[in-house]
Amino acid sequence: PAIKLASGKEIDGTIDGNADNTGALVLLGDGSLLGAVGNIHSLSSVTTAANSTATFSGTVDIKTLNFKGDVVFNDQANITDTVNFTADAQSMTVKANATFDNNFAGKNSAIIFDATDSDVEFNGNITTTKNNTGTIQIQGANHVTVNGEIGDATYALSTIELAADLGNASFLG
């Protein structure tokens, strides 16, 4: 069974599975989750709608993220499975520590590491399946650390953009 959140709505509370990797959350449009998602037991999946923005303000611990629009993580995020982009022009904004592998899957989309409010540490690999696709944007006056491989021996990402107000960034792959 899945919890479904209507477009334009928010949930101000914790969402948990009854055991690890159980339960699902489906956002049917723009939506905000103000509490933790997978606080005690990680959810099996979170699915977001196309042409929408899902904003997570609490910690997130899930197995699979099926996102079709834009996603914003304002707090820590842990995603077990590789996160695959599904369309061009999608964005994922990470504003706190996060652990997951990402694959742009040949899409011209972006991961934005936003260190405006605090340091951001990302643990995971960022790859693609087609040369010159996928952008990493780094912004904010605090420190961003990326621990993992960027691209691979076969496919390179398109761009790494460093904002003018950037504190500093470290790539430790």
Short mmCIF file of C-alpha atoms in Angstrom, two decimals:
data_model
loop_
_atom_site.label_atom_id
_atom_site.label_comp_id
_atom_site.label_asym_id
_atom_site.label_seq_id
_atom_site.Cartn_x
_atom_site.Cartn_y
_atom_site.Cartn_z
CA PRO A 1 0.00 0.00 0.00
CA ALA A 2 1.11 3.55 -0.70
CA ILE A 3 0.48 6.89 0.92
CA LYS A 4 -0.56 9.34 -1.82
CA LEU A 5 -0.08 13.08 -1.43
CA ALA A 6 -2.26 15.33 -3.61
CA SER A 7 -0.64 18.15 -5.57
CA GLY A 8 -0.03 21.32 -3.58
CA LYS A 9 -0.29 19.57 -0.21
CA GLU A 10 2.15 18.88 2.61
CA ILE A 11 2.61 16.31 5.36
CA ASP A 12 3.85 17.65 8.69
CA GLY A 13 4.81 14.43 10.44
CA THR A 14 6.95 11.33 10.22
CA ILE A 15 6.32 8.68 7.56
CA ASP A 16 7.68 5.20 8.33
CA GLY A 17 7.36 1.67 7.04
CA ASN A 18 6.42 -1.05 9.50
CA ALA A 19 9.82 -2.68 8.79
CA ASP A 20 12.83 -1.59 6.74
CA ASN A 21 12.20 -1.22 3.00
CA THR A 22 8.42 -1.42 3.30
CA GLY A 23 5.74 1.10 2.44
CA ALA A 24 5.59 3.59 -0.40
CA LEU A 25 4.97 7.29 -0.79
CA VAL A 26 3.58 8.74 -4.04
CA LEU A 27 3.50 12.49 -4.65
CA LEU A 28 0.88 13.31 -7.28
CA GLY A 29 2.26 16.82 -7.97
CA ASP A 30 4.10 19.56 -6.08
CA GLY A 31 4.37 18.54 -2.46
CA SER A 32 6.26 19.12 0.78
CA LEU A 33 7.25 16.62 3.44
CA LEU A 34 8.10 18.56 6.60
CA GLY A 35 8.90 15.60 8.85
CA ALA A 36 11.24 12.65 8.48
CA VAL A 37 10.61 10.03 5.80
CA GLY A 38 11.85 6.60 6.86
CA ASN A 39 12.85 7.78 10.33
CA ILE A 40 12.68 4.43 12.15
CA HIS A 41 12.14 2.07 9.19
CA SER A 42 13.18 3.05 5.68
CA LEU A 43 10.47 3.21 3.03
CA SER A 44 10.61 0.92 0.02
CA SER A 45 10.03 3.74 -2.47
CA VAL A 46 9.14 7.35 -3.06
CA THR A 47 7.68 8.32 -6.45
CA THR A 48 7.28 11.91 -7.62
CA ALA A 49 5.20 13.32 -10.48
CA ALA A 50 6.49 14.79 -13.73
CA ASN A 51 6.74 18.59 -13.99
CA SER A 52 6.53 19.00 -10.21
CA THR A 53 8.77 19.73 -7.23
CA ALA A 54 8.96 17.47 -4.19
CA THR A 55 10.55 19.15 -1.16
CA PHE A 56 11.81 17.06 1.77
CA SER A 57 12.56 19.15 4.87
CA GLY A 58 13.22 16.26 7.28
CA THR A 59 15.68 13.41 7.02
CA VAL A 60 15.05 10.86 4.27
CA ASP A 61 15.90 7.13 4.39
CA ILE A 62 14.47 5.18 1.46
CA LYS A 63 15.38 2.26 -0.78
CA THR A 64 14.27 3.64 -4.17
CA LEU A 65 13.56 7.14 -5.47
CA ASN A 66 11.51 7.23 -8.69
CA PHE A 67 11.52 10.89 -9.53
CA LYS A 68 10.09 12.45 -12.64
CA GLY A 69 10.17 16.14 -11.73
CA ASP A 70 12.49 18.09 -9.41
CA VAL A 71 13.50 17.06 -5.89
CA VAL A 72 14.88 19.18 -3.03
CA PHE A 73 16.52 17.61 0.03
CA ASN A 74 16.78 20.23 2.81
CA ASP A 75 18.05 17.68 5.34
CA GLN A 76 20.07 14.45 5.25
CA ALA A 77 19.15 11.91 2.58
CA ASN A 78 20.09 8.23 2.35
CA ILE A 79 18.91 6.30 -0.72
CA THR A 80 19.95 2.65 -1.07
CA ASP A 81 19.39 2.12 -4.81
CA THR A 82 20.96 4.15 -7.60
CA VAL A 83 18.92 7.28 -8.38
CA ASN A 84 18.22 7.52 -12.11
CA PHE A 85 17.10 10.66 -13.87
CA THR A 86 14.13 9.98 -16.17
CA ALA A 87 13.96 13.13 -18.34
CA ASP A 88 15.95 16.11 -19.50
CA ALA A 89 15.80 19.33 -17.46
CA GLN A 90 15.22 17.62 -14.09
CA SER A 91 17.07 18.84 -11.01
CA MET A 92 17.94 17.39 -7.64
CA THR A 93 19.01 19.91 -4.99
CA VAL A 94 21.00 18.60 -2.01
CA LYS A 95 21.31 21.03 0.93
CA ALA A 96 22.63 18.62 3.59
CA ASN A 97 24.68 15.44 3.83
CA ALA A 98 23.52 12.75 1.42
CA THR A 99 24.47 9.18 0.51
CA PHE A 100 23.39 7.58 -2.77
CA ASP A 101 24.71 6.72 -6.23
CA ASN A 102 23.33 8.78 -9.08
CA ASN A 103 23.08 8.04 -12.78
CA PHE A 104 22.04 10.77 -15.20
CA ALA A 105 21.06 7.92 -17.58
CA GLY A 106 21.94 10.05 -20.60
CA LYS A 107 19.69 12.93 -19.53
CA ASN A 108 20.65 16.62 -19.58
CA SER A 109 19.70 17.27 -15.97
CA ALA A 110 21.45 18.62 -12.86
CA ILE A 111 22.43 17.79 -9.32
CA ILE A 112 22.78 21.01 -7.32
CA PHE A 113 24.85 20.92 -4.13
CA ASP A 114 23.70 24.01 -2.22
CA ALA A 115 25.98 24.95 0.70
CA THR A 116 24.29 28.29 1.36
CA ASP A 117 23.17 27.38 4.89
CA SER A 118 25.71 24.70 5.88
CA ASP A 119 28.45 22.39 4.67
CA VAL A 120 27.30 19.58 2.35
CA GLU A 121 28.96 16.16 2.15
CA PHE A 122 27.88 13.79 -0.63
CA ASN A 123 28.89 10.12 -0.57
CA GLY A 124 28.30 8.23 -3.79
CA ASN A 125 29.18 7.98 -7.46
CA ILE A 126 27.76 10.28 -10.12
CA THR A 127 27.68 8.69 -13.58
CA THR A 128 25.83 8.79 -16.89
CA THR A 129 25.17 6.42 -19.79
CA LYS A 130 25.88 8.92 -22.58
CA ASN A 131 28.86 11.25 -23.01
CA ASN A 132 28.40 14.93 -22.20
CA THR A 133 25.16 14.56 -20.26
CA GLY A 134 24.52 15.57 -16.67
CA THR A 135 25.61 18.69 -14.80
CA ILE A 136 26.86 19.16 -11.26
CA GLN A 137 26.25 22.65 -9.85
CA ILE A 138 27.93 23.74 -6.62
CA GLN A 139 26.83 26.90 -4.85
CA GLY A 140 26.90 28.57 -1.44
CA ALA A 141 29.54 30.08 0.81
CA ASN A 142 30.15 26.91 2.85
CA HIS A 143 32.13 23.77 1.97
CA VAL A 144 30.95 21.03 -0.42
CA THR A 145 32.68 17.64 -0.36
CA VAL A 146 31.96 14.98 -2.98
CA ASN A 147 33.27 11.52 -1.99
CA GLY A 148 32.92 9.29 -5.04
CA GLU A 149 33.63 8.91 -8.71
CA ILE A 150 32.46 11.58 -11.15
CA GLY A 151 31.81 9.97 -14.53
CA ASP A 152 33.61 6.75 -15.45
CA ALA A 153 36.11 5.40 -17.97
CA THR A 154 33.44 5.21 -20.68
CA TYR A 155 31.15 8.22 -20.16
CA ALA A 156 31.96 11.75 -18.98
CA LEU A 157 29.52 14.23 -17.49
CA SER A 158 28.81 17.44 -19.34
CA THR A 159 29.69 20.16 -16.83
CA ILE A 160 30.71 20.97 -13.27
CA GLU A 161 29.61 24.54 -12.48
CA LEU A 162 31.08 26.41 -9.52
CA ALA A 163 29.12 29.46 -8.39
CA ALA A 164 30.86 32.79 -7.80
CA ASP A 165 29.86 32.79 -4.11
CA LEU A 166 31.33 29.33 -3.51
CA GLY A 167 33.18 28.81 -0.21
CA ASN A 168 35.17 25.83 -1.49
CA ALA A 169 34.67 22.35 -2.89
CA SER A 170 36.57 19.07 -2.59
CA PHE A 171 36.28 16.12 -4.95
CA LEU A 172 37.65 12.99 -3.29
CA GLY A 173 36.87 10.21 -5.77
#
